[in-house]
PDB file of C-alpha atoms and ligand atoms in Angstrom:
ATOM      1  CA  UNK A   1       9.001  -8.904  16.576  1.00  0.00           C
ATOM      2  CA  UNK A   2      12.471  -7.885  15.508  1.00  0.00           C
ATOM      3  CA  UNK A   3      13.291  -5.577  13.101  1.00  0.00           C
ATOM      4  CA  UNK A   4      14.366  -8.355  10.661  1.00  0.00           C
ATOM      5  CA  UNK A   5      11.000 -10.098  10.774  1.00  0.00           C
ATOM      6  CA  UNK A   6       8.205  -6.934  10.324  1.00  0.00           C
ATOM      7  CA  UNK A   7       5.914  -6.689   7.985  1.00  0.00           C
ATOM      8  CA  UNK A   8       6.618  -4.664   4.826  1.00  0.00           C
ATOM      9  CA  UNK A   9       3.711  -2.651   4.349  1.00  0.00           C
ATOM     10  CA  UNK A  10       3.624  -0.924   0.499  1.00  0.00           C
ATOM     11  CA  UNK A  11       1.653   2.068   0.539  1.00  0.00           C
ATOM     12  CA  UNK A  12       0.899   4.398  -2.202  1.00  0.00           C
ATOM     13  CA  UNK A  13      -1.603   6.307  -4.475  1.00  0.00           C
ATOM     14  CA  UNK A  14      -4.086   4.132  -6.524  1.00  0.00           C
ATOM     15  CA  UNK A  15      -2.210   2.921  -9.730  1.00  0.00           C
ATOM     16  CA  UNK A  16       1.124   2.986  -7.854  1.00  0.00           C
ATOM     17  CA  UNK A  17       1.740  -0.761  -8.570  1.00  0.00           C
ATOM     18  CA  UNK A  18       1.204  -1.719  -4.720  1.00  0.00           C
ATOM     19  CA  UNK A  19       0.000  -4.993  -6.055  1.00  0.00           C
ATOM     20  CA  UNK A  20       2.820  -5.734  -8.820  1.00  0.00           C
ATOM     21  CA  UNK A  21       5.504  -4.438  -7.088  1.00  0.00           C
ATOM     22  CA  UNK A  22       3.904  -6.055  -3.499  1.00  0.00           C
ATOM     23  CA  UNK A  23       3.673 -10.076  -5.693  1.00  0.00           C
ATOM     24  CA  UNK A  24       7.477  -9.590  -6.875  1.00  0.00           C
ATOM     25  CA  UNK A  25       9.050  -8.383  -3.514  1.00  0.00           C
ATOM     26  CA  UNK A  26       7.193 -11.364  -1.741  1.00  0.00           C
ATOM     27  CA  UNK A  27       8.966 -13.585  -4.088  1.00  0.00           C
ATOM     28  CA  UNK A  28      11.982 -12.328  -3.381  1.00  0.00           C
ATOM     29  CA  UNK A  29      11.879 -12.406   0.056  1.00  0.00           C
ATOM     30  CA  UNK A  30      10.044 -15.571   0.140  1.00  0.00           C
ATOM     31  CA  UNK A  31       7.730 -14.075   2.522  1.00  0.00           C
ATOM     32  CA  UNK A  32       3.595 -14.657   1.872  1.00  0.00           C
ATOM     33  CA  UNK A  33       1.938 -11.750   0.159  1.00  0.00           C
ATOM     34  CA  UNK A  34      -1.055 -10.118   1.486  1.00  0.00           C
ATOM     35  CA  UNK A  35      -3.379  -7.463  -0.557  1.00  0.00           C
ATOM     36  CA  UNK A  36      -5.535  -5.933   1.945  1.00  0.00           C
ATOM     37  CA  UNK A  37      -8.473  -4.439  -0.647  1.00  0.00           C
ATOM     38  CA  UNK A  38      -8.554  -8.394  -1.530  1.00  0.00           C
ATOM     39  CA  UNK A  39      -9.060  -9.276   2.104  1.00  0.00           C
ATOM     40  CA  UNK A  40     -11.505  -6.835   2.916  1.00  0.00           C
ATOM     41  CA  UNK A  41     -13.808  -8.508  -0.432  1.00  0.00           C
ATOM     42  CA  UNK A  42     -13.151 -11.670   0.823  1.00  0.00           C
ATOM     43  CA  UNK A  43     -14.526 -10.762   3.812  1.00  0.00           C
ATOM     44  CA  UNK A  44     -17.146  -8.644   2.856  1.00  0.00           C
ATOM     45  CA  UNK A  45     -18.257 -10.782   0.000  1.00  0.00           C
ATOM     46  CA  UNK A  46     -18.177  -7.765  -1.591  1.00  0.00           C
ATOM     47  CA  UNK A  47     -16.021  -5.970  -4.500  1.00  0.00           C
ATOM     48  CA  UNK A  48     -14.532  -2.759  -3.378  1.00  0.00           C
ATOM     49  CA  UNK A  49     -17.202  -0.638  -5.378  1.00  0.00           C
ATOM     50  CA  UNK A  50     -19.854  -2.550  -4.550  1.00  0.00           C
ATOM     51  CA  UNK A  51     -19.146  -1.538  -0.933  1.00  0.00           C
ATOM     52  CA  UNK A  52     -18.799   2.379  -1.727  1.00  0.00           C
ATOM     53  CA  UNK A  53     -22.044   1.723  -3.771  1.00  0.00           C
ATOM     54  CA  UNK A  54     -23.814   0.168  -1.099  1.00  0.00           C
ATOM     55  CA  UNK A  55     -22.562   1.256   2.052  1.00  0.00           C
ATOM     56  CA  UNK A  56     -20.802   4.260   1.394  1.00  0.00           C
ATOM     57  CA  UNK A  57     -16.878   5.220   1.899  1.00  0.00           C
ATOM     58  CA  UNK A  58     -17.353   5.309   5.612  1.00  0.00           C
ATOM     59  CA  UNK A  59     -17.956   1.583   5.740  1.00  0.00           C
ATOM     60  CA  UNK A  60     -15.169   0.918   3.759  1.00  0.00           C
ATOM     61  CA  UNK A  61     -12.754   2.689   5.612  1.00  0.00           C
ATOM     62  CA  UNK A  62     -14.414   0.894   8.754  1.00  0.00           C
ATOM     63  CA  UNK A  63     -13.675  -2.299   7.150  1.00  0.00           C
ATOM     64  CA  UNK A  64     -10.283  -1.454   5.917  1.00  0.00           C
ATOM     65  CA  UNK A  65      -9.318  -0.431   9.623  1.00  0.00           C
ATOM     66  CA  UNK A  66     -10.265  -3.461  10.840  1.00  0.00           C
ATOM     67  CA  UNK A  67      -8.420  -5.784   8.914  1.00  0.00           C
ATOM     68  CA  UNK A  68      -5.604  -3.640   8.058  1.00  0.00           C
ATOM     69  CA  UNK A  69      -5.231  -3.843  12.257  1.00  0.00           C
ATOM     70  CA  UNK A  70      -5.592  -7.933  12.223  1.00  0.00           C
ATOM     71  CA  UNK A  71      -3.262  -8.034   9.609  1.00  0.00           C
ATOM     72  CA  UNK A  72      -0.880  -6.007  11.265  1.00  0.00           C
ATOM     73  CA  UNK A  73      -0.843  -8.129  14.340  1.00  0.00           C
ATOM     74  CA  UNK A  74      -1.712 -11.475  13.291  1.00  0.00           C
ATOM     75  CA  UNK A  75       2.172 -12.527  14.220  1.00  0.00           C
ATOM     76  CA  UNK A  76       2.994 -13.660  10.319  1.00  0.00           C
ATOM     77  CA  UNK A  77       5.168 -11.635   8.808  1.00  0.00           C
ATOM     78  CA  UNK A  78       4.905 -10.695   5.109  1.00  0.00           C
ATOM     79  CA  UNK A  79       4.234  -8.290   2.336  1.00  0.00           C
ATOM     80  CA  UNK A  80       1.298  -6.453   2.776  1.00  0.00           C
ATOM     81  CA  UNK A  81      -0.017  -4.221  -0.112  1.00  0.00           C
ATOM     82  CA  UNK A  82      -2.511  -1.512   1.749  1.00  0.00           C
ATOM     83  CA  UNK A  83      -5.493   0.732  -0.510  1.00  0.00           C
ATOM     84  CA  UNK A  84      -4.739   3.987  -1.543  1.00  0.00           C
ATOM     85  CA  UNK A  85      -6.253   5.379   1.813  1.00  0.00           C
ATOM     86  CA  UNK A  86      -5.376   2.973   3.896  1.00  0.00           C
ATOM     87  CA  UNK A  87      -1.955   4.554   5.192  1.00  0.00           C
ATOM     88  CA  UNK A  88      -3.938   7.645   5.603  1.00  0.00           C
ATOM     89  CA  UNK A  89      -6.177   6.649   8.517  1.00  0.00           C
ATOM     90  CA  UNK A  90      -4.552   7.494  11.502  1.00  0.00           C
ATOM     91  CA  UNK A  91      -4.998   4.739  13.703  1.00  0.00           C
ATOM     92  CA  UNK A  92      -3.610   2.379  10.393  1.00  0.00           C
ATOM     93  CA  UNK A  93      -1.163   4.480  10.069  1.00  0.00           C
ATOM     94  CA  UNK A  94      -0.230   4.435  13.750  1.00  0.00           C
ATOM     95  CA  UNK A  95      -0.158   0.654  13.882  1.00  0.00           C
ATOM     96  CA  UNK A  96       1.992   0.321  10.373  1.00  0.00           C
ATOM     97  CA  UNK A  97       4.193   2.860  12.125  1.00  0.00           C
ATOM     98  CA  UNK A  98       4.840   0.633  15.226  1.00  0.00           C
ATOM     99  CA  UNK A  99       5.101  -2.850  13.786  1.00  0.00           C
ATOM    100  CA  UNK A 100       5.926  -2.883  10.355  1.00  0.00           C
ATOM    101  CA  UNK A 101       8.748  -1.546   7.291  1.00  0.00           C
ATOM    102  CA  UNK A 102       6.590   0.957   5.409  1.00  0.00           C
ATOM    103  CA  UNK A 103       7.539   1.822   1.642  1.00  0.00           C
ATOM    104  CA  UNK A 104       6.067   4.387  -0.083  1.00  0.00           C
ATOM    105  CA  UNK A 105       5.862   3.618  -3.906  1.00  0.00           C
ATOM    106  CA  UNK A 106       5.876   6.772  -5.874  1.00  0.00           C
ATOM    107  CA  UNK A 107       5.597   7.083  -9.743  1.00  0.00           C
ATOM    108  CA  UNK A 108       5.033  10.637 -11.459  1.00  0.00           C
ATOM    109  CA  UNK A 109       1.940  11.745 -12.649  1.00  0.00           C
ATOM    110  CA  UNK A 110       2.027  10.210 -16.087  1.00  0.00           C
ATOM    111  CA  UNK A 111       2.426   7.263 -15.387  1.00  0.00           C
ATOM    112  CA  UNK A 112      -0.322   7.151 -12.686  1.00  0.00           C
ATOM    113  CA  UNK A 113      -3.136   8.665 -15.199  1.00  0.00           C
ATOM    114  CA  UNK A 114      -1.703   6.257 -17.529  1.00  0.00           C
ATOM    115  CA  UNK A 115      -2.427   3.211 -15.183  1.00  0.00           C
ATOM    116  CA  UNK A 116      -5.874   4.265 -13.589  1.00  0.00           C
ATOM    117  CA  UNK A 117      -7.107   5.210 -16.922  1.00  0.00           C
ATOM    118  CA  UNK A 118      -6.876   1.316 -17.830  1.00  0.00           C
ATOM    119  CA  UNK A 119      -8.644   0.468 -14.560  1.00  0.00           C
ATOM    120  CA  UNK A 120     -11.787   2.584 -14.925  1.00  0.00           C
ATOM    121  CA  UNK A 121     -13.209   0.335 -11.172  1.00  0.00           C
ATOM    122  CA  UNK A 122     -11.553   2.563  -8.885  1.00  0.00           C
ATOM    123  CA  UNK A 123     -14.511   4.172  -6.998  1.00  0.00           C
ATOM    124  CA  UNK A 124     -12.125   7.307  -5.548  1.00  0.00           C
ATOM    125  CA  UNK A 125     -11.706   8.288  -8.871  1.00  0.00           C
ATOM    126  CA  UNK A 126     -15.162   7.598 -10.505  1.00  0.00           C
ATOM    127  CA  UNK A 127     -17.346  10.445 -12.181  1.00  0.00           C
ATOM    128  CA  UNK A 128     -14.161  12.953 -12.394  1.00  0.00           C
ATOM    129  CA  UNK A 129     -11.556  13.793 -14.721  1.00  0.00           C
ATOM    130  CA  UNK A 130      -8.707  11.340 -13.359  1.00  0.00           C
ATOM    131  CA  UNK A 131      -5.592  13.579 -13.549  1.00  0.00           C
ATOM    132  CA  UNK A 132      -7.425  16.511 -11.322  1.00  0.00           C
ATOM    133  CA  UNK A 133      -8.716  13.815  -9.213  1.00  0.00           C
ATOM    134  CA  UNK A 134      -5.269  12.467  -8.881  1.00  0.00           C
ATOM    135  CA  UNK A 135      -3.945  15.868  -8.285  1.00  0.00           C
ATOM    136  CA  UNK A 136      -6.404  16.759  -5.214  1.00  0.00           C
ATOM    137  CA  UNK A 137      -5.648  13.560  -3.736  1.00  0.00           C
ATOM    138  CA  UNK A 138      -2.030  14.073  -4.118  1.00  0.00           C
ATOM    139  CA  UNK A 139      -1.789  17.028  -2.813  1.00  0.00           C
ATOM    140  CA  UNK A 140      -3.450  16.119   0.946  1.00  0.00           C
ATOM    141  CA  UNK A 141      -2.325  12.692   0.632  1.00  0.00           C
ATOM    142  CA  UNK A 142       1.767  12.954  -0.215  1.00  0.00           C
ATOM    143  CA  UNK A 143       2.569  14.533   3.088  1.00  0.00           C
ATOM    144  CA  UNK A 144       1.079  11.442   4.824  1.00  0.00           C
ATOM    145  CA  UNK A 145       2.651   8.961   2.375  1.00  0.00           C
ATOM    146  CA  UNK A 146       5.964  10.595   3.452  1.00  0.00           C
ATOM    147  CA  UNK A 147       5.666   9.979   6.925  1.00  0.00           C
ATOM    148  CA  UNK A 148       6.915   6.108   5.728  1.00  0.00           C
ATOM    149  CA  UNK A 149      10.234   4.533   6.865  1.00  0.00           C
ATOM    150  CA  UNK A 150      11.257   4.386   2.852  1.00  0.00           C
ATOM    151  CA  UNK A 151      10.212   6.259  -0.740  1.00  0.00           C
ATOM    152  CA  UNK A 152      11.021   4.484  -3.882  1.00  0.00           C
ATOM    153  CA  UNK A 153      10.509   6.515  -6.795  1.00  0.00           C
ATOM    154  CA  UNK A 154       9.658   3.753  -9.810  1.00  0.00           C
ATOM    155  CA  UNK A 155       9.546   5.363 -12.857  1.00  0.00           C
ATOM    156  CA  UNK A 156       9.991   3.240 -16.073  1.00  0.00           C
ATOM    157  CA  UNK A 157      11.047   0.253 -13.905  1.00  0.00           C
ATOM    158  CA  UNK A 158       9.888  -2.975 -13.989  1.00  0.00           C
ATOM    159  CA  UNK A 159       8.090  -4.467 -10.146  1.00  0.00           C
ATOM    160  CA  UNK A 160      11.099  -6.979 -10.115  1.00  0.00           C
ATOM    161  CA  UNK A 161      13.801  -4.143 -10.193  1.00  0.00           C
ATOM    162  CA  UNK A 162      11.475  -2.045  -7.928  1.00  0.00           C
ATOM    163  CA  UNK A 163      10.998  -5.040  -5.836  1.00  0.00           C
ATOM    164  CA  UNK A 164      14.971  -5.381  -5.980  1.00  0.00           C
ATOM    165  CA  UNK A 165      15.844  -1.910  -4.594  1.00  0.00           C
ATOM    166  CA  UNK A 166      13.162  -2.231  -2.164  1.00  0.00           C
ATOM    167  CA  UNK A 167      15.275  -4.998  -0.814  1.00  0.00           C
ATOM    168  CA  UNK A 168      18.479  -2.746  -0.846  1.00  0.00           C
ATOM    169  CA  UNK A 169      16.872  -0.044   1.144  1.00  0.00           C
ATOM    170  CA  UNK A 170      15.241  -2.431   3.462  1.00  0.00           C
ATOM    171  CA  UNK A 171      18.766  -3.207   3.741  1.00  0.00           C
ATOM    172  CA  UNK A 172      20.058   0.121   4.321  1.00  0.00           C
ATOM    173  CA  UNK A 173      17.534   0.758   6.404  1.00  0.00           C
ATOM    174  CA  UNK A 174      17.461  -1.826   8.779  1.00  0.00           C
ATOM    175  CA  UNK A 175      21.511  -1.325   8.718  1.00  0.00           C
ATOM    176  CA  UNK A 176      20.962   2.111  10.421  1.00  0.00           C
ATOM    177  CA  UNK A 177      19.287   0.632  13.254  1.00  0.00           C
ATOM    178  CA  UNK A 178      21.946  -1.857  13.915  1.00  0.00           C
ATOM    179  CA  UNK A 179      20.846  -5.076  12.689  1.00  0.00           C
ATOM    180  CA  UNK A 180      22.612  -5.305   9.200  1.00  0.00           C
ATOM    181  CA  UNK A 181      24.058  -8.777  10.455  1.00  0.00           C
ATOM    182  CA  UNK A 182      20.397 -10.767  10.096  1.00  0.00           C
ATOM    183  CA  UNK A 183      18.949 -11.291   6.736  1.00  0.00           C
ATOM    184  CA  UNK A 184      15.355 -10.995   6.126  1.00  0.00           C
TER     185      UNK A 184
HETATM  186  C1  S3P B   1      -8.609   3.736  -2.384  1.00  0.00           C
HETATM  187  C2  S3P B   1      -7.724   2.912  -3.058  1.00  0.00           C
HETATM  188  C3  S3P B   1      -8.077   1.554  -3.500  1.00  0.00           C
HETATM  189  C4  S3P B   1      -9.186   0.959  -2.628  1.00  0.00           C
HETATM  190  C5  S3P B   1     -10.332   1.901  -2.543  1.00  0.00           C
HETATM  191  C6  S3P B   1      -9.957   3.267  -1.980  1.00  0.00           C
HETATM  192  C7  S3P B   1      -8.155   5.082  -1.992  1.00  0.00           C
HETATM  193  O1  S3P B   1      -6.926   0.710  -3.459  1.00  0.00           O
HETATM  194  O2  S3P B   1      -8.692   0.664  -1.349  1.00  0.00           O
HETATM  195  O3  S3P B   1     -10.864   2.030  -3.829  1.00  0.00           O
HETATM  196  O4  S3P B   1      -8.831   5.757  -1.185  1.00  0.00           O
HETATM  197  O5  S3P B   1      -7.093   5.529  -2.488  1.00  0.00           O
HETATM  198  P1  S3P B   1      -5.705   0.797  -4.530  1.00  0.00           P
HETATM  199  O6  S3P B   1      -4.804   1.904  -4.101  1.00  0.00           O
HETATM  200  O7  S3P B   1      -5.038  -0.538  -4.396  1.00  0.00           O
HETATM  201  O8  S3P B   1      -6.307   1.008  -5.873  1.00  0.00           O
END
């Protein structure tokens, strides 16, 4: 696959607006749009907590590796919104590395309280307070997240304008490996 025609894989810490940010960019690129925690319960005929509840994390992150690893090489490219974790499993992380555009989507703290305190589902964060949660998790997880090809930092913005300067530094990006010619 060429450089022009990978994958855009959005990964990020739970509330980060992978989802949001992952619908608008697909429209603008007019590419299909993927959500793999979606997948995995469509799969699973599960919900995501009902899988930690039943099965435990390990399972999940079983089932997230395999079809995090079809939909990395099922030949279609699009936008494909990972889980929280997801980017964080080596061998996901590995694969996303090799075939796809990663974009790490990073708002500040506030606004990521803010947003999982609305969505009380998230197992990860269950049973704790959610800033100190957020915290621990941030602190072993934003080394890995910054191992992607491209951070966006998306304060106060809406997912279309985020979506927008994802494009630009797809652009930019792509442009440094010598293929600014091609449009996506
Ligand atoms: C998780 C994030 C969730 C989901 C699962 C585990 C994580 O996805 O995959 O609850 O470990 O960060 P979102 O980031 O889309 O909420």
């Amino acid at each position: 696959m060429t450089e022009r025609g990978k994958i855009i894989v959005l990964v990020g810490i739970m509330g980060s607006g992978k989802t949001r940010v992952g619908q608008a960019l697909s429209k603008l690129l007019a590419l299909p749009f993927v959500d793999s925690d979606r997948e995995i319960e469509r799969m699973s005929r599960y919900s995501v907590g009902e899988i930690f509840e039943k099965f435990g994390e390990g399972e999940f992150r079983l089932r997230e590796k395999q079809i995090m690893l079809r939909l990395l090489n099922d030949g279609t490219q699009k936008v494909l919104a990972s889980g929280g974790g997801g980017f964080i499993q080596p061998e996901i992380r590995h694969e996303v590395q090799e075939k796809a555009i990663s974009v790490w989507l990073k708002p500040n703290i506030n606004v990521l309280v803010e947003r999982n305190g609305r969505n009380n589902k998230r197992p990860m964060l269950q049973g704790s307070d959610i800033e100190s949660r957020l915290r621990q998790l941030m602190d072993v997880r934003y080394p890995v997240y910054a191992e992607a090809d491209i951070t966006i930092v998306t304060d106060g913005q809406t997912p279309h304008d985020t979506a927008r300067l994802i494009k630009m530094e797809m652009d930019r990006h792509l442009g440094r490996k010598g293929n600014s010619a091609v449009h996506v």
